[in-house]
Coordinates of C-alpha atoms in Angstrom, one line a residue:
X5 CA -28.7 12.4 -10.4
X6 CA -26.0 14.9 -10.3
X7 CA -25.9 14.5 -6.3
X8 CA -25.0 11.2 -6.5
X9 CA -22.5 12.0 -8.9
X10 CA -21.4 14.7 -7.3
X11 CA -20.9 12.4 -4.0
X12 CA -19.3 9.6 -5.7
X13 CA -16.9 12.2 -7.4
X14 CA -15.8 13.2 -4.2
X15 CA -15.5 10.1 -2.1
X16 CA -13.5 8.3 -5.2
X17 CA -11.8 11.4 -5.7
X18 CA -10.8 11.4 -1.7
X19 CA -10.4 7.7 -1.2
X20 CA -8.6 7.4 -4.4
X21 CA -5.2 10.0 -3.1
X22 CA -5.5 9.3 0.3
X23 CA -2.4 7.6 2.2
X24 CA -3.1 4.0 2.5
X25 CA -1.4 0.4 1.7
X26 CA -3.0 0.5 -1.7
X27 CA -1.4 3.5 -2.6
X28 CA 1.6 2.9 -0.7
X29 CA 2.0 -0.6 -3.2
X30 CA 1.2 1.8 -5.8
X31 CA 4.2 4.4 -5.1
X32 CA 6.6 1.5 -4.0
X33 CA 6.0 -0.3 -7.8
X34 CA 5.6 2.3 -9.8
X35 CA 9.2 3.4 -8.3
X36 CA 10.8 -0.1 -8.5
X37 CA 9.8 -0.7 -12.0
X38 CA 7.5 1.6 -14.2
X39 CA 4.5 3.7 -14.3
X40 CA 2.5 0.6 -15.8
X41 CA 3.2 -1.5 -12.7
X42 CA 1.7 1.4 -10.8
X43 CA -1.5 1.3 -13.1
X44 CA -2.1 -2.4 -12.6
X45 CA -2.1 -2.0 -8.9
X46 CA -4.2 1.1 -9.4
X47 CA -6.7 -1.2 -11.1
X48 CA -7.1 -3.5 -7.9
X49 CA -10.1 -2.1 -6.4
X50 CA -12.0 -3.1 -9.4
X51 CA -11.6 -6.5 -8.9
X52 CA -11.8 -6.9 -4.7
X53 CA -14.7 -4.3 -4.7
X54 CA -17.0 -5.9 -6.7
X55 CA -18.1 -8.8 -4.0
X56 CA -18.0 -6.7 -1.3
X57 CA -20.8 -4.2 -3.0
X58 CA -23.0 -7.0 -3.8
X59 CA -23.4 -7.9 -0.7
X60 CA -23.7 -4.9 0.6
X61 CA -26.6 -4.6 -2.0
X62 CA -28.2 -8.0 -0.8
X63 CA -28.3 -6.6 2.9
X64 CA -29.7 -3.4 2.1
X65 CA -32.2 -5.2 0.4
X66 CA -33.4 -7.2 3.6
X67 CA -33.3 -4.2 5.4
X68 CA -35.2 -1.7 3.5
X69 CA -37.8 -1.1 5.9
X70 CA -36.0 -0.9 8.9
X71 CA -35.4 2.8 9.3
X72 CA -33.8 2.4 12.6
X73 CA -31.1 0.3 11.7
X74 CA -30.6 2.1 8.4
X75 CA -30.6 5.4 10.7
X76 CA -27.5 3.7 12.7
X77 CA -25.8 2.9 10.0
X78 CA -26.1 6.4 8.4
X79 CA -24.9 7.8 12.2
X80 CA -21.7 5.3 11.8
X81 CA -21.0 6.4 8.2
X82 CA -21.0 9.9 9.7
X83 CA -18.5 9.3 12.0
X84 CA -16.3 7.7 9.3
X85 CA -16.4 10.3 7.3
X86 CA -16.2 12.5 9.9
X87 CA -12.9 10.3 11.0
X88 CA -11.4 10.6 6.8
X89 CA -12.0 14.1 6.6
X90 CA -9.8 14.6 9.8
X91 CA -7.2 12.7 8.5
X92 CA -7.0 14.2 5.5
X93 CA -6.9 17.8 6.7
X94 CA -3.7 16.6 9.2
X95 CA -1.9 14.5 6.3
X96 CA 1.7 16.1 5.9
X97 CA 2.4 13.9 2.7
X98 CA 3.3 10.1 1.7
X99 CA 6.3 8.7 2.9
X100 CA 8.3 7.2 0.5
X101 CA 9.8 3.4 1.3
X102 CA 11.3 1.5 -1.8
X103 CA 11.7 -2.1 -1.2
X104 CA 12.9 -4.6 -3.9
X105 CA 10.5 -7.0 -4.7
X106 CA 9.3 -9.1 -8.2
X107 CA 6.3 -7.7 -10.0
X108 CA 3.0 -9.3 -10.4
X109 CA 1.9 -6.1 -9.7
X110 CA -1.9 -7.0 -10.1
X111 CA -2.1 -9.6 -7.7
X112 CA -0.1 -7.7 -4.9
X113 CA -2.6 -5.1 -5.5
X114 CA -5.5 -7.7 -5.3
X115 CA -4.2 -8.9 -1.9
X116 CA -3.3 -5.9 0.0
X117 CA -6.5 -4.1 -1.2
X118 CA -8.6 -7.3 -0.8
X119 CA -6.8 -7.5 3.5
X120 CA -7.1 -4.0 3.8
X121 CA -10.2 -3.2 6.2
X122 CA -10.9 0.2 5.1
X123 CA -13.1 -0.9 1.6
X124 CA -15.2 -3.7 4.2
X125 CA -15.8 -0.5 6.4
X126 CA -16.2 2.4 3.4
X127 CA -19.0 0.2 1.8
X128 CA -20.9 -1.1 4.9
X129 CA -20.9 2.3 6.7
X130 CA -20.9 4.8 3.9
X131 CA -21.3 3.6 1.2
X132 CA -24.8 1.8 2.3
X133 CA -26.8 4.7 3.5
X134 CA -26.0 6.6 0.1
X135 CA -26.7 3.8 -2.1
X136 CA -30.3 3.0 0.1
X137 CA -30.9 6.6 -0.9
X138 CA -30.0 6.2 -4.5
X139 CA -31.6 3.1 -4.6
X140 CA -35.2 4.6 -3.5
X141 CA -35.4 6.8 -6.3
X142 CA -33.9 4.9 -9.7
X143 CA -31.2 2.6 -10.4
X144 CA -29.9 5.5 -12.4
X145 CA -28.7 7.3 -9.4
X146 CA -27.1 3.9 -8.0
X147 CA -25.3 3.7 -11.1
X148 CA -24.2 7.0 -11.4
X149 CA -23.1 7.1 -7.5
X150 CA -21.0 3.8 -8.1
X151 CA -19.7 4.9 -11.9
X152 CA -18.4 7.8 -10.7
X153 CA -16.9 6.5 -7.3
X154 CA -14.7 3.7 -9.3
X155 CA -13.9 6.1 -12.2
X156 CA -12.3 8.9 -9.8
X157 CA -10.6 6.2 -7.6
X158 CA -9.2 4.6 -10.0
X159 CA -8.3 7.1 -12.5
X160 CA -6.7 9.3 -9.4
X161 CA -4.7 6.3 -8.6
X162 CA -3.6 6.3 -12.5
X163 CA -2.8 9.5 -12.4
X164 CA -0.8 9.5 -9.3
X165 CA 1.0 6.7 -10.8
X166 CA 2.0 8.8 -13.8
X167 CA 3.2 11.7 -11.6
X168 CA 5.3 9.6 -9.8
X169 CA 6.7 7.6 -12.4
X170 CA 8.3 11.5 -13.8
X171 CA 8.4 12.9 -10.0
X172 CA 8.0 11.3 -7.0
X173 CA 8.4 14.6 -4.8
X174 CA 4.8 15.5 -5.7
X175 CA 3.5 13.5 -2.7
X176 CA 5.1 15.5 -0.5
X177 CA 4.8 18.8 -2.4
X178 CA 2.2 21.5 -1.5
X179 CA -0.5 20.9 -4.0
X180 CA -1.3 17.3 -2.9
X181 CA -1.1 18.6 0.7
X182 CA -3.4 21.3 -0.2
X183 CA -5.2 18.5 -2.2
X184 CA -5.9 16.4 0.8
X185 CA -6.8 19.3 3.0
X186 CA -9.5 20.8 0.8
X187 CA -10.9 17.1 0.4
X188 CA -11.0 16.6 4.0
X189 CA -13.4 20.0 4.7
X190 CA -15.4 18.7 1.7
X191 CA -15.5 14.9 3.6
X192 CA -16.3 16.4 7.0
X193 CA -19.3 18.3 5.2
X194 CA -20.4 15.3 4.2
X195 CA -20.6 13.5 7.6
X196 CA -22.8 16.0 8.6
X197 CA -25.2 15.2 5.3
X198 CA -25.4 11.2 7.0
X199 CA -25.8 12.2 10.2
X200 CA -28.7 14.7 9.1
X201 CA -30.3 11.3 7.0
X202 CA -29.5 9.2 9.9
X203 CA -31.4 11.3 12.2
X204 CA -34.1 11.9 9.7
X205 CA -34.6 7.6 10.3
X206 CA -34.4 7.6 13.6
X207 CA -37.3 10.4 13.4
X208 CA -35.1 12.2 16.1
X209 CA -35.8 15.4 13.3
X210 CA -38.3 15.4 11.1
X211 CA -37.4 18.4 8.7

């Protein structure tokens, strides 16, 4: 249990902080009118997640006995992982662009997050060998994987939103720099955990 919480503490952690058009939204409202704006777009993965983890679900449920394909899918989650740990040990910060727009701040942050690629890949390539591993011991661990993925992606996003609403320099201050780096080694050793499972399915190792 406390693996997959420890995983889904990281990646929502990670993903949650990490430069992207979610977070970008996030900065741009919170900026333009107030830290609540910034919470309500910091609530849209919640909402345009949901479907895409379902069916996730439903596929990994048609393809429980096929090791190989599960094995591939581990080796591309690797490499994704692999790709976001990079990326966040070479981040030099979050530029800051302030455009003025209305609010509805929940629905822009339903739509970018909901055309943004990055969940569609996280879930099919990552997030689906971790929750075929949680799934073959309990639903506990499934739960506890996803729980604590959406609580620490969210709740960093909230939290960032606070920080900038008093000072937006912190995204381009050391700590979240140092932030980002640390969670990139952390990501990276990661990878290495689905591309040991993925190889483990493809029977290429069997220790």
């Amino acid at each position: 249990m406390m693996y997959f919480l420890t995983i889904g503490t990281v990646l929502g952690f990670s993903s949650g902080i990490a430069p992207g058009p979610l977070l970008a939204l996030l900065i741009s409202e919170t900026l333009q009118h107030d830290t609540k704006s910034g919470i309500k777009v910091a609530l849209a993965p919640i909402i345009t997640d949901f479907p895409i983890i379902i069916l996730t679900l439903f596929v990994l449920s048609r393809l429980s006995n096929f090791h190989t394909i599960l094995g591939i899918i581990s080796l591309v989650g690797g490499f994704v992982l692999l790709y976001m740990g990079y990326e966040s040990i070479r981040t030099k910060g979050v530029e800051l662009h302030v455009r003025e727009t209305g609010s509805k701040s929940l629905t822009k942050g339903v739509l970018v997050n909901a055309l943004n690629p990055h969940p569609y890949l996280f879930w099919f390539s990552v997030g689906a060998p971790i929750m075929t591993k949680a799934m073959s011991l309990n639903i506990s661990a499934l739960v506890a994987f996803i729980g604590s993925f959406y609580v620490f992606l969210v709740g960093s996003k909230i939290v960032l939103a606070l920080v900038v609403g008093e000072s937006k320099s912190f995204l381009t201050g050391r700590i979240y720099l140092y932030t980002m780096r640390l969670l990139g080694l952390v990501l990276c050793i990661l990878a290495l955990v689905l591309f040991y499972d993925g190889l483990k399915l493809l029977r290429i190792i069997k220790v």
